[in-house]
Amino acid sequence: MFQGGIWAKLQNVYKWYVLGLVSVGYILGELGHYLIGTTSKVTADDLHYGDKSCMLNATHLTLSQLPVVCEKVNSSETCEALTLNGTRYCEWGYNGLGIDYQILAGPAFMAVFTVVGVILGVVADKYNRARVLAVCTLVFAIAILLMGTVTEYWHLVVLRMIMAAGESGCNPLATGILTDLFPEHQRALVLSIFNWGIYGGYGIAFPVGRYIPDINAWGLSWRVCYYGAGIIGLVIAFFTFLTLREPPRTTIGEEGVGNNKSGDAGLESGKKMPQVTIWHVIAQPRILLLCLAASIRHCGGMCFAYNADLYYRDYFPDVDLGWWLFAVTVGIGSVGVVVGGVVSDKFVAKMGVRSRVLVLALSQLISTLPAFGSVIFGPLWAMITLAISYFFAEMWFGIVFAILVEIVPLSVRSTTVGVFLFVMNNVGGNLPILVDPVSKAIGYREAIMIFYAGFYGISSIMFFLTMFLMDGPVEQKTETPAAKPVGLDNTAFTHDELPIRNGRSLPPAPDTSRL
């Protein structure tokens, strides 16, 4: 039914429908991923995990009015004795932080996400990607839904691991599908829009995690957030299974023109060679350095993602920044994603794949200084500098994967994306656990500065070095009439037999070894 006339009529818009469908699914997966960061305080209070501290419980007061700031008190007795005009304004309770939270947010999720991601990358190179993606969406949607039912901390840990298993397939599977659907001049933009799902889900988590629990609908508090996201995820899984089809797999980038390097030399133009393995590909210095740079940058982003809401609640408990954070991450971040994709797509024809790496290096360098400002300044300037930083910082993710799929052979493309994500998420996703011990040693703000803004700067340097390992513009094999042998047109290398013109057989081509 879905393979008939309806697809013929919607052929021109189908690829954009696919982009929208997989992007919404990715947003929901990332919403489930990051909800723990914005609901952690109320979740920890319900399930009893993590650290306890003294916190402001009077929203009508500002810090300047308090004789003693709650967060500076380290004992429950002193905390509960603080009063203003005879009224207590502090409470001692779970603050949502601590090593329990950092494990729940990072390693518990990443341990499964990274391993299963590699496995699903291999599966994507061998089986129907559309069907596997539908199953993955169903798995993480069910896990998110069940997270609303937990009664113990370990229940939450197990379900986050199951959710990670489902979500781990979204990126390698959808990246391969979108790469085959869209041409090169749209690829970075398309992958940027798709990978914006990370920041879309993260940004939406701020108002959802901050305000919905306060409504306490049906007496469910924070659980409603997970129920809602899980139900919508089930709907997306249904449409993914019903309407998404497997596109033809195509060669792209360097592989399609024979401009191969360091292990890709065995590829024929327009064909995949089975002797090229994943180990040949990932051993290339440019792949290794790109992966390391992306891992450092990912650590900076994960550090901010896991700690932003808790950080601003801790340092500015009298200021509600929930909608500000939503506007910056979703609004400004989405503009940066699109601009990054458009800019790199415009320059790639002139400078080749190295232009994308240059855009990466410059964008992360520009974002570093305002990233420091978003941690150092007060609420107003923190949001202003965060917006500036986000505009440039969020250019990176889609461009990284546009680079990756253009320098990797078709036969191992999804597997390489899975391995790349495995390394990137293990390094970038687990390093933020160091925020807890470092914050206890030198302070929470200082720890965030190091692992967030500092890692932005380090990644920009590493991306710049990676640029010198990339090829320049690809020379297209266009032939002029004077240069062409008589009657021979093999520009696209698509014909198995040579045509006969003017009653004569074509002379044999002298360079048949490259066909």
Coordinates of C-alpha atoms in Angstrom, one line a residue:
M1 CA 0.0 0.0 0.0
F2 CA 2.7 2.4 1.0
Q3 CA 5.0 1.4 -1.9
G4 CA 2.5 2.3 -4.6
G5 CA 1.0 5.5 -5.9
I6 CA 1.3 7.5 -2.7
W7 CA 5.1 7.4 -2.9
A8 CA 5.1 8.3 -6.6
K9 CA 3.1 11.5 -5.8
L10 CA 5.2 12.4 -2.7
Q11 CA 8.5 11.4 -4.3
N12 CA 9.9 15.0 -4.2
V13 CA 9.1 15.5 -0.5
Y14 CA 9.6 12.0 0.8
K15 CA 13.3 12.6 1.7
W16 CA 12.3 15.7 3.8
Y17 CA 9.6 13.7 5.4
V18 CA 12.2 11.1 6.4
L19 CA 14.4 13.8 7.8
G20 CA 11.5 15.2 9.9
L21 CA 10.5 11.7 11.1
V22 CA 13.9 10.5 12.2
S23 CA 14.7 14.0 13.7
V24 CA 11.6 14.0 15.9
G25 CA 12.4 10.4 17.0
Y26 CA 16.0 11.5 17.9
I27 CA 14.6 14.5 19.8
L28 CA 12.4 12.3 21.9
G29 CA 15.3 9.9 22.6
E30 CA 17.5 12.8 23.7
L31 CA 14.7 14.3 25.8
G32 CA 14.6 11.0 27.7
H33 CA 18.3 11.0 27.9
Y34 CA 18.6 14.5 29.4
L35 CA 15.4 14.6 31.5
I36 CA 17.4 13.2 34.4
G37 CA 19.4 16.4 34.5
T38 CA 16.4 18.7 34.9
T39 CA 14.3 16.4 37.1
S40 CA 17.2 15.1 39.2
K41 CA 16.4 17.3 42.3
V42 CA 12.8 16.1 42.6
T43 CA 13.6 12.6 41.5
A44 CA 16.4 12.3 44.0
D45 CA 14.1 13.6 46.7
D46 CA 11.6 10.9 45.8
L47 CA 14.0 8.0 45.3
H48 CA 16.6 9.1 47.9
Y49 CA 19.9 9.1 46.1
G50 CA 22.9 11.5 45.8
D51 CA 24.1 14.4 48.0
K52 CA 22.1 16.5 50.5
S53 CA 22.7 20.2 51.0
C54 CA 21.1 23.4 52.3
M55 CA 18.8 25.0 49.7
L56 CA 16.6 28.1 49.4
N57 CA 12.9 27.2 49.7
A58 CA 11.4 30.7 49.5
T59 CA 11.0 31.8 45.9
H60 CA 9.9 35.3 46.8
L61 CA 13.3 36.2 48.3
T62 CA 16.5 37.2 46.5
L63 CA 20.0 36.3 47.6
S64 CA 20.7 40.0 48.5
Q65 CA 18.0 39.8 51.1
L66 CA 19.3 36.8 52.9
P67 CA 21.5 37.2 56.0
V68 CA 23.2 33.9 55.2
V69 CA 23.1 32.2 51.8
C70 CA 21.7 28.7 52.2
E71 CA 24.2 27.1 49.8
K72 CA 27.1 28.1 52.1
V73 CA 25.8 26.1 55.1
N74 CA 27.1 22.6 55.4
S75 CA 25.0 21.1 58.3
S76 CA 21.3 20.3 58.6
E77 CA 21.0 21.8 62.0
T78 CA 22.4 25.2 61.0
C79 CA 20.4 25.1 57.7
E80 CA 17.1 24.6 59.4
A81 CA 17.9 27.3 62.0
L82 CA 18.3 30.1 59.5
T83 CA 15.4 32.5 59.6
L84 CA 14.4 35.9 58.2
N85 CA 11.8 37.9 60.1
G86 CA 11.0 34.8 62.1
T87 CA 10.5 32.6 59.0
R88 CA 12.7 29.8 57.8
Y89 CA 13.9 30.3 54.3
C90 CA 16.2 27.2 53.9
E91 CA 15.6 23.5 53.7
W92 CA 18.0 20.5 54.0
G93 CA 17.4 17.8 51.4
Y94 CA 18.6 16.0 48.3
N95 CA 20.0 18.5 45.7
G96 CA 20.1 16.1 42.8
L97 CA 23.9 16.1 42.6
G98 CA 26.6 13.7 43.9
I99 CA 28.3 10.7 42.5
D100 CA 25.0 8.7 42.3
Y101 CA 23.7 11.3 39.9
Q102 CA 26.9 11.5 37.8
I103 CA 26.9 7.7 37.4
L104 CA 23.2 7.7 36.5
A105 CA 23.6 10.5 34.0
G106 CA 26.9 9.4 32.4
P107 CA 28.4 5.9 32.7
A108 CA 25.2 4.0 33.3
F109 CA 23.9 5.4 30.0
M110 CA 27.1 5.4 28.0
A111 CA 28.3 1.9 29.0
V112 CA 25.4 0.4 27.0
F113 CA 25.0 3.2 24.5
T114 CA 28.5 2.9 23.1
V115 CA 28.7 -0.9 23.0
V116 CA 25.3 -1.5 21.4
G117 CA 26.0 1.5 19.0
V118 CA 28.9 -0.4 17.5
I119 CA 26.9 -3.6 17.2
L120 CA 24.0 -1.8 15.5
G121 CA 26.4 0.0 13.2
V122 CA 27.6 -3.4 11.9
V123 CA 23.9 -4.5 11.6
A124 CA 23.1 -1.4 9.6
D125 CA 25.7 -2.3 7.0
K126 CA 24.1 -5.8 6.5
Y127 CA 20.4 -5.5 7.1
N128 CA 17.4 -3.2 6.5
R129 CA 18.2 0.0 8.3
A130 CA 14.6 1.3 8.3
R131 CA 13.3 -1.8 10.1
V132 CA 16.1 -1.8 12.6
L133 CA 15.6 1.9 13.3
A134 CA 11.9 1.3 14.0
V135 CA 12.8 -1.4 16.5
C136 CA 15.3 0.9 18.2
T137 CA 12.8 3.6 18.5
L138 CA 10.3 1.2 20.0
V139 CA 12.8 0.0 22.6
F140 CA 13.8 3.5 23.9
A141 CA 10.2 4.7 23.9
I142 CA 9.1 1.8 26.1
A143 CA 12.1 2.3 28.4
I144 CA 11.3 6.1 28.8
L145 CA 7.6 5.2 29.5
L146 CA 8.6 2.7 32.2
M147 CA 11.0 5.2 33.9
G148 CA 7.9 7.0 35.1
T149 CA 7.0 3.9 37.2
V150 CA 10.3 3.3 39.1
T151 CA 10.3 3.1 42.9
E152 CA 14.1 2.5 43.5
Y153 CA 17.3 4.1 42.3
W154 CA 18.5 0.9 40.6
H155 CA 15.3 0.7 38.6
L156 CA 16.2 4.0 37.1
V157 CA 19.7 2.8 36.3
V158 CA 18.5 -0.4 34.6
L159 CA 15.9 1.5 32.5
R160 CA 18.4 4.1 31.4
M161 CA 20.6 1.3 30.2
I162 CA 17.8 -0.2 28.2
M163 CA 16.9 3.3 26.8
A164 CA 20.6 3.7 25.8
A165 CA 20.5 0.4 23.9
G166 CA 17.5 1.6 21.8
E167 CA 18.8 5.1 21.3
S168 CA 22.3 4.0 20.3
G169 CA 21.0 2.9 16.9
C170 CA 19.4 6.2 16.0
N171 CA 22.5 8.0 14.9
P172 CA 24.3 5.4 12.8
L173 CA 21.1 4.1 11.2
A174 CA 19.6 7.5 10.4
T175 CA 22.9 8.9 9.3
G176 CA 23.3 6.2 6.7
I177 CA 19.7 6.6 5.5
L178 CA 19.9 10.4 5.2
T179 CA 23.3 10.2 3.5
D180 CA 21.8 8.0 0.8
L181 CA 18.8 10.2 0.3
F182 CA 20.4 13.6 0.0
P183 CA 23.1 14.9 -2.4
E184 CA 26.5 16.3 -1.3
H185 CA 25.5 20.0 -1.5
Q186 CA 22.8 19.4 1.1
R187 CA 24.5 16.8 3.3
A188 CA 26.0 18.9 6.1
L189 CA 22.8 20.9 6.5
V190 CA 20.7 17.8 6.6
L191 CA 23.0 16.0 9.1
S192 CA 23.2 19.2 11.2
I193 CA 19.4 19.4 11.3
F194 CA 19.1 15.7 12.3
N195 CA 21.9 15.9 14.9
W196 CA 20.3 19.1 16.3
G197 CA 17.9 16.5 17.9
I198 CA 20.5 16.2 20.6
Y199 CA 20.2 19.9 21.5
G200 CA 16.5 20.0 20.7
G201 CA 15.8 17.2 23.2
Y202 CA 18.2 18.7 25.7
G203 CA 16.6 22.2 25.3
I204 CA 13.1 20.9 25.7
A205 CA 14.1 19.1 28.8
F206 CA 14.5 22.4 30.6
P207 CA 10.9 23.6 30.7
V208 CA 9.6 20.0 30.8
G209 CA 11.8 19.0 33.7
R210 CA 11.5 22.3 35.6
Y211 CA 7.8 23.2 35.3
I212 CA 5.8 20.0 34.7
P213 CA 6.7 18.4 38.0
D214 CA 5.5 21.5 39.8
I215 CA 2.1 21.1 38.3
N216 CA 1.9 17.7 39.9
A217 CA -0.7 16.5 37.4
W218 CA -2.7 13.5 38.8
G219 CA -0.3 13.5 41.7
L220 CA 2.5 12.1 39.5
S221 CA 5.0 15.0 39.7
W222 CA 8.1 14.2 37.7
R223 CA 6.7 10.9 36.4
V224 CA 4.4 12.7 34.0
C225 CA 7.5 13.9 32.0
Y226 CA 8.5 10.3 31.3
Y227 CA 5.0 9.1 30.6
G228 CA 4.4 11.9 28.0
A229 CA 7.7 11.4 26.2
G230 CA 7.3 7.6 26.1
I231 CA 3.8 7.8 24.6
I232 CA 4.9 10.2 21.9
G233 CA 7.9 7.9 21.2
L234 CA 5.6 5.0 20.7
V235 CA 3.7 7.0 18.0
I236 CA 6.9 7.8 16.2
A237 CA 8.0 4.2 16.3
F238 CA 4.7 3.2 14.7
F239 CA 5.1 5.7 11.8
T240 CA 8.8 4.7 11.4
F241 CA 7.9 1.1 11.0
L242 CA 4.9 1.8 8.7
T243 CA 6.3 4.5 6.4
L244 CA 10.1 4.5 6.4
R245 CA 11.7 2.5 3.5
E246 CA 15.3 1.4 2.9
P247 CA 16.9 3.7 0.3
P248 CA 19.5 2.4 -2.2
R249 CA 23.0 2.5 -0.8
T250 CA 25.3 4.8 -2.8
T251 CA 28.9 5.8 -2.8
I252 CA 29.7 9.4 -1.9
G253 CA 32.5 11.8 -1.4
E254 CA 36.1 10.6 -2.0
E255 CA 35.0 7.0 -2.6
G256 CA 32.8 8.0 -5.6
V257 CA 35.7 9.7 -7.5
G258 CA 38.6 7.4 -6.6
N259 CA 40.3 10.1 -4.5
N260 CA 41.2 7.7 -1.7
K261 CA 43.7 7.9 1.0
S262 CA 45.4 5.7 3.6
G263 CA 43.5 2.4 3.3
D264 CA 40.9 3.5 0.7
A265 CA 43.1 2.8 -2.3
G266 CA 41.4 -0.5 -2.9
L267 CA 38.1 1.2 -3.8
E268 CA 36.9 1.4 -7.3
S269 CA 35.0 4.5 -8.4
G270 CA 31.3 3.9 -7.8
K271 CA 31.8 0.4 -6.3
K272 CA 32.5 -1.0 -2.9
M273 CA 35.4 -3.4 -2.4
P274 CA 34.9 -6.0 0.3
Q275 CA 38.6 -6.2 1.2
V276 CA 38.4 -2.8 2.8
T277 CA 37.8 -3.4 6.5
I278 CA 36.8 -1.2 9.4
W279 CA 40.3 -1.5 10.8
H280 CA 41.8 -0.1 7.5
V281 CA 39.5 2.8 7.8
I282 CA 39.8 3.8 11.5
A283 CA 43.6 3.4 11.5
Q284 CA 43.9 6.4 9.3
P285 CA 45.6 9.3 11.2
R286 CA 42.9 11.8 10.1
I287 CA 40.1 9.5 11.4
L288 CA 41.9 9.1 14.7
L289 CA 42.6 12.8 15.2
L290 CA 39.1 13.7 14.2
C291 CA 37.7 11.2 16.6
L292 CA 39.9 12.5 19.5
A293 CA 39.0 16.1 18.8
A294 CA 35.3 15.2 18.6
S295 CA 35.6 13.3 21.9
I296 CA 37.1 16.4 23.7
R297 CA 34.4 18.6 22.2
H298 CA 31.7 16.2 23.2
C299 CA 33.0 16.1 26.8
G300 CA 32.5 19.9 27.0
G301 CA 29.0 19.6 25.7
M302 CA 28.1 16.7 27.9
C303 CA 29.5 18.5 31.0
F304 CA 27.3 21.5 30.3
A305 CA 24.3 19.3 29.4
Y306 CA 24.4 17.3 32.6
N307 CA 25.1 20.2 34.9
A308 CA 23.6 23.3 33.4
D309 CA 20.2 23.2 35.2
L310 CA 21.8 22.1 38.5
Y311 CA 24.5 24.7 38.2
Y312 CA 22.2 27.6 37.6
R313 CA 19.8 26.4 40.3
D314 CA 22.7 26.2 42.7
Y315 CA 24.3 29.6 42.0
F316 CA 21.1 31.6 41.2
P317 CA 18.4 29.9 43.2
D318 CA 16.4 33.1 43.3
V319 CA 16.3 33.5 39.5
D320 CA 14.2 31.2 37.2
L321 CA 16.3 30.6 34.1
G322 CA 14.3 27.6 32.8
W323 CA 12.8 29.4 29.8
W324 CA 16.0 31.3 29.1
L325 CA 17.9 28.0 28.9
F326 CA 15.2 26.6 26.6
A327 CA 15.4 29.7 24.3
V328 CA 19.1 29.6 24.1
T329 CA 19.6 25.9 23.5
V330 CA 16.7 25.4 21.1
G331 CA 16.4 28.8 19.5
I332 CA 20.0 30.0 19.2
G333 CA 21.4 26.5 19.0
S334 CA 19.2 25.6 16.0
V335 CA 20.2 28.7 14.1
G336 CA 23.9 27.8 14.7
V337 CA 23.3 24.2 13.5
V338 CA 21.7 25.5 10.2
V339 CA 24.4 28.2 9.7
G340 CA 27.2 25.7 10.3
G341 CA 25.7 23.2 7.8
V342 CA 25.1 25.9 5.1
V343 CA 28.5 27.4 5.5
S344 CA 30.4 24.1 5.2
D345 CA 28.2 23.0 2.3
K346 CA 29.0 26.3 0.4
F347 CA 32.8 26.0 0.9
V348 CA 33.2 22.2 0.4
A349 CA 33.1 22.5 -3.4
K350 CA 36.0 25.0 -3.3
M351 CA 38.2 23.6 -0.6
G352 CA 37.1 20.0 -0.3
V353 CA 36.4 18.2 2.9
R354 CA 39.0 20.2 4.7
S355 CA 36.7 23.2 4.5
R356 CA 34.3 21.5 6.8
V357 CA 37.1 20.9 9.4
L358 CA 38.1 24.6 9.1
V359 CA 34.5 25.6 9.9
L360 CA 34.7 23.3 12.9
A361 CA 37.9 24.7 14.2
L362 CA 36.9 28.3 13.9
S363 CA 33.4 27.8 15.3
Q364 CA 34.7 26.1 18.5
L365 CA 37.4 28.7 18.9
I366 CA 35.0 31.6 18.7
S367 CA 32.6 29.9 21.1
T368 CA 35.2 29.3 23.8
L369 CA 35.5 32.8 25.4
P370 CA 31.7 33.4 25.7
A371 CA 31.5 29.9 27.2
F372 CA 33.7 31.0 30.0
G373 CA 31.5 34.1 30.4
S374 CA 28.3 31.9 30.8
V375 CA 29.9 30.4 33.9
I376 CA 31.6 33.5 35.3
F377 CA 28.9 36.2 35.0
G378 CA 25.6 36.8 36.8
P379 CA 22.3 35.6 35.4
L380 CA 21.7 38.2 32.7
W381 CA 25.2 38.2 31.1
A382 CA 25.5 34.5 31.6
M383 CA 22.5 34.0 29.3
I384 CA 23.8 36.5 26.8
T385 CA 27.3 35.0 26.6
L386 CA 25.7 31.5 26.6
A387 CA 23.6 32.5 23.5
I388 CA 26.7 33.8 21.7
S389 CA 28.7 30.6 22.6
Y390 CA 25.8 28.3 21.6
F391 CA 25.4 29.9 18.2
F392 CA 29.0 29.0 17.2
A393 CA 29.4 25.9 19.3
E394 CA 26.5 24.0 18.0
M395 CA 27.8 24.1 14.4
W396 CA 30.0 21.1 15.1
F397 CA 28.0 17.9 15.4
G398 CA 26.4 17.6 11.9
I399 CA 29.6 18.8 10.2
V400 CA 31.7 16.1 12.0
F401 CA 29.5 13.4 10.6
A402 CA 29.3 15.0 7.2
I403 CA 33.1 14.8 7.2
L404 CA 33.1 11.2 8.4
V405 CA 30.7 9.8 5.8
E406 CA 32.5 11.5 3.0
I407 CA 35.9 10.0 3.8
V408 CA 34.7 6.5 4.7
P409 CA 33.9 3.7 2.2
L410 CA 30.3 2.6 1.7
S411 CA 30.9 -1.0 2.7
V412 CA 31.8 0.1 6.3
R413 CA 30.1 3.4 6.6
S414 CA 27.5 2.7 9.3
T415 CA 30.0 0.5 11.2
T416 CA 32.5 3.4 11.2
V417 CA 29.9 5.8 12.5
G418 CA 29.1 3.3 15.3
V419 CA 32.8 2.9 16.2
F420 CA 33.3 6.7 16.0
L421 CA 30.3 7.2 18.4
F422 CA 31.6 4.4 20.7
V423 CA 34.9 6.2 21.2
M424 CA 33.4 9.7 21.2
N425 CA 30.8 8.8 23.8
N426 CA 33.0 6.8 26.0
V427 CA 35.5 9.6 26.3
G428 CA 33.1 12.6 26.0
G429 CA 30.3 11.0 27.9
N430 CA 32.2 9.5 30.8
L431 CA 34.8 12.3 31.5
P432 CA 32.1 14.5 33.1
I433 CA 32.0 12.1 36.0
L434 CA 35.2 13.9 37.1
V435 CA 33.2 17.0 37.8
D436 CA 32.1 15.7 41.2
P437 CA 35.6 15.0 42.7
V438 CA 37.1 18.1 41.0
S439 CA 34.2 20.3 42.3
K440 CA 34.8 19.0 45.8
A441 CA 38.4 19.9 45.5
I442 CA 38.3 23.3 43.9
G443 CA 34.7 24.3 43.6
Y444 CA 31.7 23.5 41.4
R445 CA 32.0 26.6 39.2
E446 CA 35.7 26.0 38.6
A447 CA 35.1 22.4 37.6
I448 CA 32.5 23.4 35.1
M449 CA 34.9 26.0 33.6
I450 CA 37.5 23.3 33.1
F451 CA 35.4 20.5 31.6
Y452 CA 33.0 22.8 29.7
A453 CA 34.6 25.9 28.4
G454 CA 38.2 24.7 28.6
F455 CA 37.4 21.6 26.5
Y456 CA 35.8 23.8 23.8
G457 CA 39.2 25.5 23.4
I458 CA 41.2 22.3 23.3
S459 CA 38.9 20.8 20.7
S460 CA 39.2 23.9 18.4
I461 CA 43.0 23.4 18.4
M462 CA 42.7 19.7 17.6
F463 CA 40.2 20.3 14.8
F464 CA 42.6 22.8 13.3
L465 CA 45.4 20.2 13.3
T466 CA 43.0 17.6 11.7
M467 CA 42.4 20.0 8.8
F468 CA 46.0 19.4 7.5
L469 CA 45.4 15.7 7.2
M470 CA 42.4 16.1 4.9
D471 CA 42.3 16.3 1.1
G472 CA 41.6 19.5 -0.8
P473 CA 38.9 19.9 -3.4
V474 CA 38.0 16.7 -5.3
E475 CA 38.9 16.9 -9.0
Q476 CA 35.8 16.0 -10.9
K477 CA 36.5 13.7 -13.9
T478 CA 34.9 16.0 -16.5
E479 CA 36.1 15.5 -20.0
T480 CA 36.3 18.1 -22.8
P481 CA 35.5 17.0 -26.4
A482 CA 39.1 17.4 -27.3
A483 CA 40.3 15.2 -24.5
K484 CA 37.8 12.4 -25.1
P485 CA 38.6 9.4 -27.2
V486 CA 36.3 9.3 -30.2
G487 CA 32.9 7.9 -29.3
L488 CA 33.9 7.2 -25.6
D489 CA 31.9 8.7 -22.7
N490 CA 32.9 7.1 -19.4
T491 CA 32.6 10.2 -17.2
A492 CA 30.3 8.5 -14.7
F493 CA 31.8 5.0 -15.1
T494 CA 28.3 3.5 -15.2
H495 CA 28.2 1.6 -18.4
D496 CA 29.4 -2.0 -18.6
E497 CA 29.6 -1.9 -22.4
L498 CA 30.9 0.8 -24.6
P499 CA 28.6 2.1 -27.3
I500 CA 29.4 2.0 -31.0
R501 CA 29.3 5.1 -33.0
N502 CA 29.9 6.0 -36.7
G503 CA 30.0 2.3 -37.6
R504 CA 33.3 1.7 -35.7
S505 CA 34.2 -0.2 -32.6
L506 CA 35.7 2.0 -29.9
P507 CA 39.4 1.7 -29.3
P508 CA 40.4 0.1 -25.9
A509 CA 41.0 2.6 -23.2
P510 CA 44.6 2.7 -22.1
D511 CA 43.8 3.2 -18.4
T512 CA 41.3 0.3 -17.9
S513 CA 43.0 -0.7 -14.6
R514 CA 41.1 2.1 -12.8
L515 CA 37.7 1.0 -14.0

